[in-house]
PDB file of C-alpha atoms in Angstrom:
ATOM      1  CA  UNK A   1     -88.645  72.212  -3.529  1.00 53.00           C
ATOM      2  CA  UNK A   2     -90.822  69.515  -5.120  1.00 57.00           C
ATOM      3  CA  UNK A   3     -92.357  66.891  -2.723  1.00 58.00           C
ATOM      4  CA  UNK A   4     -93.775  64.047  -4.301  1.00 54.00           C
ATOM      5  CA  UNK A   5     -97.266  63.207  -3.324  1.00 53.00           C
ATOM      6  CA  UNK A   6     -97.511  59.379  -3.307  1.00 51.00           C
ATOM      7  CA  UNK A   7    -100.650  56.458  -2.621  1.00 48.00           C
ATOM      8  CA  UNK A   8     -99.722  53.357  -0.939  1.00 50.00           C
ATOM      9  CA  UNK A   9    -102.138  50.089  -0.900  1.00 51.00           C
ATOM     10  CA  UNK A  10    -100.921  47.991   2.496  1.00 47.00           C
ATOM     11  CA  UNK A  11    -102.548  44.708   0.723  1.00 38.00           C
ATOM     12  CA  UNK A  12    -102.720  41.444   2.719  1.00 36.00           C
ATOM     13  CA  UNK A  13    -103.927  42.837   6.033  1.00 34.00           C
ATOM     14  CA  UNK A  14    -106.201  41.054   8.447  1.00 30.00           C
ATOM     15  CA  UNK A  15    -109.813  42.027   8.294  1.00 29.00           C
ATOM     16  CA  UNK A  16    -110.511  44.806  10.721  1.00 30.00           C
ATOM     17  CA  UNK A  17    -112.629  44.402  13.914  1.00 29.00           C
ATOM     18  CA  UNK A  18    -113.800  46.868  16.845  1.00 30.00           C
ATOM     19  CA  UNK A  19    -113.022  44.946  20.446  1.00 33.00           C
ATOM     20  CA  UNK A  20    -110.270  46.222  22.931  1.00 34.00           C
ATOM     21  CA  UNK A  21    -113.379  47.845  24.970  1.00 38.00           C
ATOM     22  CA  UNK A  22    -115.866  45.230  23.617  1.00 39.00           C
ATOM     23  CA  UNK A  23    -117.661  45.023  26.905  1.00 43.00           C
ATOM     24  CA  UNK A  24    -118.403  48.989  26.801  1.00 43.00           C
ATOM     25  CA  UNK A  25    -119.520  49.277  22.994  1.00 41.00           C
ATOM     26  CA  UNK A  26    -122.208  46.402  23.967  1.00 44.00           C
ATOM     27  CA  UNK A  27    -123.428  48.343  27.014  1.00 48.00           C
ATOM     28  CA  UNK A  28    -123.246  51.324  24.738  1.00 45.00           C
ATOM     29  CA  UNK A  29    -124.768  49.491  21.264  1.00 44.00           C
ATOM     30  CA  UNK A  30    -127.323  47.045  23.018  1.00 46.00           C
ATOM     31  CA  UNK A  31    -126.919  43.326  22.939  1.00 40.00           C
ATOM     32  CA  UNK A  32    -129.938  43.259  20.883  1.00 37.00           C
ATOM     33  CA  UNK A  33    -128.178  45.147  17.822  1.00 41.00           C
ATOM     34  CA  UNK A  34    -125.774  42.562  16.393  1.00 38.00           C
ATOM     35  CA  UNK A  35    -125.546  44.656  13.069  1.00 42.00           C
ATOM     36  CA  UNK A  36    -123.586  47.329  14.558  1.00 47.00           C
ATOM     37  CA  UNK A  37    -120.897  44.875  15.940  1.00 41.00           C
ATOM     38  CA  UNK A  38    -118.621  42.919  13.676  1.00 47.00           C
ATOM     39  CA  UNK A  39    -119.226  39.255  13.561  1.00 45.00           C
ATOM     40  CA  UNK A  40    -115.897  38.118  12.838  1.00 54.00           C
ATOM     41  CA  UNK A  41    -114.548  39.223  16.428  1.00 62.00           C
ATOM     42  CA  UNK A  42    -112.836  36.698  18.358  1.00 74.00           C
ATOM     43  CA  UNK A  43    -113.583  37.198  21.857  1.00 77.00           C
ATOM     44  CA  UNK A  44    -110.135  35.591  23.768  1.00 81.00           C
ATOM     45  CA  UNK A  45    -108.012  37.323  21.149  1.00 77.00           C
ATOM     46  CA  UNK A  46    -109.060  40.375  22.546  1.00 75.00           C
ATOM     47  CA  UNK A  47    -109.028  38.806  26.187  1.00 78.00           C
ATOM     48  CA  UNK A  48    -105.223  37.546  25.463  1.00 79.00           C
ATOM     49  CA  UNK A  49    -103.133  38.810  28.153  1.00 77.00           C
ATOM     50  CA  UNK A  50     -99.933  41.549  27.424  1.00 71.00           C
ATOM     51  CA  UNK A  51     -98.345  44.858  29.392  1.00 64.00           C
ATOM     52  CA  UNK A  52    -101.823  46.427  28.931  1.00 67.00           C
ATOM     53  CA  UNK A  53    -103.343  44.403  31.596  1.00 69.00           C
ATOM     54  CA  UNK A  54    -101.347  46.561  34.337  1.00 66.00           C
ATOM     55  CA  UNK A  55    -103.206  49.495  35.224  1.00 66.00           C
ATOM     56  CA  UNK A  56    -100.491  51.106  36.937  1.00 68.00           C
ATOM     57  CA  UNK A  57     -98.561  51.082  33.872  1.00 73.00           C
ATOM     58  CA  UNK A  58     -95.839  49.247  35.419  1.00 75.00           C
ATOM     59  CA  UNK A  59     -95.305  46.690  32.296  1.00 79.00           C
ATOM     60  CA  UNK A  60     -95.472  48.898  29.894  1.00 80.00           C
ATOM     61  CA  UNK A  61     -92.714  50.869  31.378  1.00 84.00           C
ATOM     62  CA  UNK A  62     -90.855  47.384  31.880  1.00 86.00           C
ATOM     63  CA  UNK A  63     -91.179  46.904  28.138  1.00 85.00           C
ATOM     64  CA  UNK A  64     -90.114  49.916  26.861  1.00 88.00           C
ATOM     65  CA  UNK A  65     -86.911  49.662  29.272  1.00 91.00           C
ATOM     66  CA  UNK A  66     -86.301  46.409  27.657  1.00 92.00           C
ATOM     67  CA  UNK A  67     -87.327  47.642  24.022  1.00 91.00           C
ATOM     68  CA  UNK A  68     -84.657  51.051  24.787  1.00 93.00           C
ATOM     69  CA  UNK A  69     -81.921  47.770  25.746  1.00 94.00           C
ATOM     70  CA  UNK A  70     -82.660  45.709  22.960  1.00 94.00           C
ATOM     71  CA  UNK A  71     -81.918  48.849  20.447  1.00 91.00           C
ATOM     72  CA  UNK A  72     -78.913  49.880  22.174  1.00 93.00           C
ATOM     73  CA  UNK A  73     -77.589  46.384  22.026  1.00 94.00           C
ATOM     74  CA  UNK A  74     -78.169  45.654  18.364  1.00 92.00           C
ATOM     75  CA  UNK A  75     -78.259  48.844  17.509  1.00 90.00           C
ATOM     76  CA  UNK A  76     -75.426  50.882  19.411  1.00 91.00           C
ATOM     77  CA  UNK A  77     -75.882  54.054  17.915  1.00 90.00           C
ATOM     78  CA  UNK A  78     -79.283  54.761  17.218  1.00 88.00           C
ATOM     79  CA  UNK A  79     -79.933  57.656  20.214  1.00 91.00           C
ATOM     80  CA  UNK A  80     -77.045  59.220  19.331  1.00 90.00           C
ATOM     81  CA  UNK A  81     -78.284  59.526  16.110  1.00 89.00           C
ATOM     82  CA  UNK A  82     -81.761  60.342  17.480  1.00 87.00           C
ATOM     83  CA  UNK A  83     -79.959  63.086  19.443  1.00 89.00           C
ATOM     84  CA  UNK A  84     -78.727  65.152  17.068  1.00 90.00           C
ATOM     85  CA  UNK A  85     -82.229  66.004  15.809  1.00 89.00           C
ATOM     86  CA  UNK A  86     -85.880  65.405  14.215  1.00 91.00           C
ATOM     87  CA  UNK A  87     -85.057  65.347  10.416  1.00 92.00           C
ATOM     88  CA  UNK A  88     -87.736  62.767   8.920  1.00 94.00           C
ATOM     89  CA  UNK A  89     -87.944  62.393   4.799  1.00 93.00           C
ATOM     90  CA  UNK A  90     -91.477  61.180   4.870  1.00 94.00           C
ATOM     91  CA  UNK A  91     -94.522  62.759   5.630  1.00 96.00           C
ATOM     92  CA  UNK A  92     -96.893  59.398   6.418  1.00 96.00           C
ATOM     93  CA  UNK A  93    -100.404  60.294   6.586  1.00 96.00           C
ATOM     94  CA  UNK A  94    -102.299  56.370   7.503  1.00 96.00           C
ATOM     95  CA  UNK A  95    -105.297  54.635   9.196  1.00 96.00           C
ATOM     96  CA  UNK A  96    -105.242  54.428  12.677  1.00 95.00           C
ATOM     97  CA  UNK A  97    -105.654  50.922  12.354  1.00 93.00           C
ATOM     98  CA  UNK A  98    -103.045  49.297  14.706  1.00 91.00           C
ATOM     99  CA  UNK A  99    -102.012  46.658  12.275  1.00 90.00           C
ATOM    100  CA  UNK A 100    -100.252  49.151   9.561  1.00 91.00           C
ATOM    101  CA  UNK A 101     -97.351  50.716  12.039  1.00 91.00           C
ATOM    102  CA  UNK A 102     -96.155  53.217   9.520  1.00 93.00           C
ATOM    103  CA  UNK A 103     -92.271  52.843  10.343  1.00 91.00           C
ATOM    104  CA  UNK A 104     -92.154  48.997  10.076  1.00 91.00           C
ATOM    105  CA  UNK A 105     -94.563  48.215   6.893  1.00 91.00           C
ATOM    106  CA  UNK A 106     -92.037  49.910   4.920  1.00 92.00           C
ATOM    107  CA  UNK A 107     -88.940  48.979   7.265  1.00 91.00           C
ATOM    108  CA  UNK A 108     -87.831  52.529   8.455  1.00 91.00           C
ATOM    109  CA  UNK A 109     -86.557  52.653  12.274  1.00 87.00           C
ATOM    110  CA  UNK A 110     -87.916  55.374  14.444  1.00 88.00           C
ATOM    111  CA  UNK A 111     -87.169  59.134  13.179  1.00 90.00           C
ATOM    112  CA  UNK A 112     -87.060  58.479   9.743  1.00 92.00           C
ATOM    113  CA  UNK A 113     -90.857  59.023   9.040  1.00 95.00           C
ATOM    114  CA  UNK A 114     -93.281  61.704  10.339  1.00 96.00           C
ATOM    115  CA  UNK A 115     -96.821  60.174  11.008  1.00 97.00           C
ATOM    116  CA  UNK A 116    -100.625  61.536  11.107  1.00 97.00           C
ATOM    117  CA  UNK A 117    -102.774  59.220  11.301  1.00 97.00           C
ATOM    118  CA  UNK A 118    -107.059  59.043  11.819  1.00 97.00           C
ATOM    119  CA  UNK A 119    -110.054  56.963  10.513  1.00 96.00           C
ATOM    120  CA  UNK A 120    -109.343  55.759   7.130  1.00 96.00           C
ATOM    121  CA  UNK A 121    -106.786  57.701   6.477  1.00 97.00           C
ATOM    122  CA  UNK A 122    -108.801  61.299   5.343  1.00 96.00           C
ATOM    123  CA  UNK A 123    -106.895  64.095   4.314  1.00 96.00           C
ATOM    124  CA  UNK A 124    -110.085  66.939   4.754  1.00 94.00           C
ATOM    125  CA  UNK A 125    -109.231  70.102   4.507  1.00 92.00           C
ATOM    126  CA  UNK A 126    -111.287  71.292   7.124  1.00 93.00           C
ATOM    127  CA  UNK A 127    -109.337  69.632   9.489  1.00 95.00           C
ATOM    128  CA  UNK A 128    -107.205  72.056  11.169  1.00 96.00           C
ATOM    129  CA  UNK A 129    -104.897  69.061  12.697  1.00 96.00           C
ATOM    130  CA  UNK A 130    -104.328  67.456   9.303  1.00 96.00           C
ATOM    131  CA  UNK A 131    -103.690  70.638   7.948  1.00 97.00           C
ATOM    132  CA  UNK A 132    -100.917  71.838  10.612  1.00 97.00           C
ATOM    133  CA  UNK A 133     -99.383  68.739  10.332  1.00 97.00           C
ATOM    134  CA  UNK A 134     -98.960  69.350   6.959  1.00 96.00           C
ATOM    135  CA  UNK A 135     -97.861  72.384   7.240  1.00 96.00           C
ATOM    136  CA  UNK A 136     -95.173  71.470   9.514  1.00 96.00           C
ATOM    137  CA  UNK A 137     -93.622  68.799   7.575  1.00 96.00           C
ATOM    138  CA  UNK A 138     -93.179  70.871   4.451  1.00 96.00           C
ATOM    139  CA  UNK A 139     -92.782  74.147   5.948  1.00 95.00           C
ATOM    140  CA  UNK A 140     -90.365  73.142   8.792  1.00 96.00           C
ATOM    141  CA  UNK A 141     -89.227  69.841   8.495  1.00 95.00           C
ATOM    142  CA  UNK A 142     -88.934  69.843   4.754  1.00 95.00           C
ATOM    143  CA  UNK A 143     -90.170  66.403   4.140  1.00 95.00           C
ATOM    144  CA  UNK A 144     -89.359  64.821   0.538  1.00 94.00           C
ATOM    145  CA  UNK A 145     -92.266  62.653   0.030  1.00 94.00           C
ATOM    146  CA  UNK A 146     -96.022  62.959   1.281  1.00 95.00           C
ATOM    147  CA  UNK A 147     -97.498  59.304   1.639  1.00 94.00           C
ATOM    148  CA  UNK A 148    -101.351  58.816   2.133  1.00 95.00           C
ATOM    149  CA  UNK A 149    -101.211  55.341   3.202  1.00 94.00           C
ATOM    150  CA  UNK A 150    -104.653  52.797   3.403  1.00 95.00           C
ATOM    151  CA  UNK A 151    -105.395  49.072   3.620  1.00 95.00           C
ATOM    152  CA  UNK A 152    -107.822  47.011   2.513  1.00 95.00           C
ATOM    153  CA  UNK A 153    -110.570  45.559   5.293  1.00 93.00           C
ATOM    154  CA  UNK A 154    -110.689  49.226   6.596  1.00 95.00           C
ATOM    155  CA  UNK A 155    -112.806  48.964   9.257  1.00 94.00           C
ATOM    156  CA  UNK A 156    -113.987  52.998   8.848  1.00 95.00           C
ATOM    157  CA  UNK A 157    -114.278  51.900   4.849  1.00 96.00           C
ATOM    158  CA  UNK A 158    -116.357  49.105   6.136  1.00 95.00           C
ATOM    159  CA  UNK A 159    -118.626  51.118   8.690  1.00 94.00           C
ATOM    160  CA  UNK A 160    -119.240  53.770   5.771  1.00 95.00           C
ATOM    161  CA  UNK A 161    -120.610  51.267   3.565  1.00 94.00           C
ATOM    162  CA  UNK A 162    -123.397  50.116   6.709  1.00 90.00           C
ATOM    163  CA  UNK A 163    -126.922  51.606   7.250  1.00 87.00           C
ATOM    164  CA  UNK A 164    -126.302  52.330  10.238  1.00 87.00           C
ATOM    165  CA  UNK A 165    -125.815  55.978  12.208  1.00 88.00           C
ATOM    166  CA  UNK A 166    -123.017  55.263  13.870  1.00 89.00           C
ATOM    167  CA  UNK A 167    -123.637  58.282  16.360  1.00 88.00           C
ATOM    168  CA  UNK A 168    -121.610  62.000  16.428  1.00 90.00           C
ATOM    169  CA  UNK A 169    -118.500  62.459  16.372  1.00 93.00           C
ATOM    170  CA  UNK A 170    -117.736  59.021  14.723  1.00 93.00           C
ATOM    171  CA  UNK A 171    -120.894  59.474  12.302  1.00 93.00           C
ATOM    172  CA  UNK A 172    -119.548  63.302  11.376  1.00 92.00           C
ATOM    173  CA  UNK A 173    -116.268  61.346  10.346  1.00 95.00           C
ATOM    174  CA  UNK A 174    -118.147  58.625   8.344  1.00 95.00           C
ATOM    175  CA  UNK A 175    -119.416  61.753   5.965  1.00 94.00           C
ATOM    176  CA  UNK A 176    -115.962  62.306   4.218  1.00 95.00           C
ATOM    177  CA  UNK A 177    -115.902  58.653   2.564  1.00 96.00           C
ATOM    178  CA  UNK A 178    -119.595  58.739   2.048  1.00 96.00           C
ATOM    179  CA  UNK A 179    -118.838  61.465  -0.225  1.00 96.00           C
ATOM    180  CA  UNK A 180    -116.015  59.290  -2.223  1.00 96.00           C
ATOM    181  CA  UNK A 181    -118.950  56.936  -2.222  1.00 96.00           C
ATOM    182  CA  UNK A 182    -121.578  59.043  -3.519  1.00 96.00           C
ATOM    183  CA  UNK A 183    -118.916  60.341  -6.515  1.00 96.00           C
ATOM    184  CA  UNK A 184    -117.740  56.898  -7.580  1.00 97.00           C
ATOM    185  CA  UNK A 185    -121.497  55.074  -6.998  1.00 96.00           C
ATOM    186  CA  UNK A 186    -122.035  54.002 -10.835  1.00 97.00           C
ATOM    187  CA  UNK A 187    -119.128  52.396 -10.230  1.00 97.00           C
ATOM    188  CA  UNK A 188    -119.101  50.679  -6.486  1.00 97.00           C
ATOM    189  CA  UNK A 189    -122.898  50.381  -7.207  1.00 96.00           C
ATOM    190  CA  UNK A 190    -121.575  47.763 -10.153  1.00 97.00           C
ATOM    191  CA  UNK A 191    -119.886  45.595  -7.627  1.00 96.00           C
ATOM    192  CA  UNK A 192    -122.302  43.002  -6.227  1.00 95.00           C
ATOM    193  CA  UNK A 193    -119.773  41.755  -4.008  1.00 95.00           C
ATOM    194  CA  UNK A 194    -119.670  43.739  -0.902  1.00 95.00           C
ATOM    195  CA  UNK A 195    -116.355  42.628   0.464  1.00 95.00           C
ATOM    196  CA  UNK A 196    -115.139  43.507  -3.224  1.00 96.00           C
ATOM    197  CA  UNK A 197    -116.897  46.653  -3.347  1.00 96.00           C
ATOM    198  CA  UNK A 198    -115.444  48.479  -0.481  1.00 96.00           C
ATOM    199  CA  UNK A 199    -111.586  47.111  -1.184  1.00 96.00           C
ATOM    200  CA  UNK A 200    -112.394  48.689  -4.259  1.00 97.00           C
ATOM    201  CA  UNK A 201    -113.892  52.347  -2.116  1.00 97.00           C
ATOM    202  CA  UNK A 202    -110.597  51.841   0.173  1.00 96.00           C
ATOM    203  CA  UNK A 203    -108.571  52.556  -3.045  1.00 96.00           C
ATOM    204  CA  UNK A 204    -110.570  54.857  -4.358  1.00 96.00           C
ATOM    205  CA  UNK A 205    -110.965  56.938  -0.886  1.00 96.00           C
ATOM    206  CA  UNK A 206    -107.002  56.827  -1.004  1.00 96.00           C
ATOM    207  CA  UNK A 207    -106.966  58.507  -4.862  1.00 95.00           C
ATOM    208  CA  UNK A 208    -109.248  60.946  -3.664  1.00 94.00           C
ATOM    209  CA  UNK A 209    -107.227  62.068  -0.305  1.00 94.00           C
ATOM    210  CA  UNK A 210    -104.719  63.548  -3.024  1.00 89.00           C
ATOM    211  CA  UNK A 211    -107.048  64.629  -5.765  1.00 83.00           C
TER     212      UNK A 211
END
């Protein structure tokens, strides 16, 4: 069976910033090491209130009861189709960058697409949890289409480009696009624009996930 191995390019997403535990990674960093944090973070965005605020859980719960009632409602078969099995067409492998859902950027409801997702979207074959994943999708779920999915304003794209040592295991990570770096650097080196220069890496980090 031929599966078709395909790049996607989310374009148009926010820039990427660190902050739901923005408190702990300035214990952690130092206040007096403003290079390692992003400066376009917007402090009561992260401080906005939702159902993660309960720490018993209890709202989250409440929302997916109401999220399970909303789908039955406008959608008044969709677990009885869910039911009858796990039969997905699309192998999505993304960023785990919570703006780029892979189900609703290309408008597929749950159980039509199979997701993996990590930092910036790496496909190394030394890692044994890509790899199974992969496995399973072709081997036992017989997927018809492998996606490698990234987005420009990456923000592990963006920390790869920094002189910075970002620490282990995160800094171990940073290695695989350093490498798409270091084989593209005529090129990226040409870019003066930095912002310009690593939309350009995020593209070519994708090519290279399926080289």
């Amino acid at each position: 069976m031929a599966i078709r191995v395909l790049t996607i390019l989310v374009i148009g997403v926010l820039f990427c910033t660190y902050g739901s535990a923005l408190s702990v990674l300035r214990k952690k960093l130092g206040a007096t090491s403003p290079s390692r944090l992003s400066s376009t973070i917007d402090e009561s965005y992260f401080h906005r209130s939702g159902p993660w605020d309960c720490k018993d859980l209890g709202t989250l719960m409440e929302a997916n009861r109401a999220w399970a009632n909303r789908m039955a409602r406008e959608s008044p078969g969709f677990f009885d189709d869910i039911k009858k099995g796990h039969a997905p067409k699309i192998l999505w492998i993304g960023c785990s960058d919570a703006r780029v859902p892979a189900n609703e950027v290309i408008g597929e409801p749950p159980g039509s697409v199979f997701v993996h997702r990590n930092i910036a979207n790496q496909v190394p074959n030394t890692d044994v949890n890509c790899m199974s994943v992969i496995q399973y999708a072709v081997d036992v779920l017989k997927v018809k289409h492998i996606v490698v999915c990234g987005h420009y304003d990456c923000g592990g794209i963006r920390a790869a480009t920094e002189l910075v040592d970002h620490s282990s295991p995160l800094e171990n990570w940073l290695r695989n696009i350093r490498d798409t770096y270091r084989l593209h650097k005529k090129e990226l080196d040409g870019i003066s624009d930095m912002k310009q220069r690593q939309r350009r890496l995020v593209e070519l980090n994708v090519i290279e996930q399926v080289s």
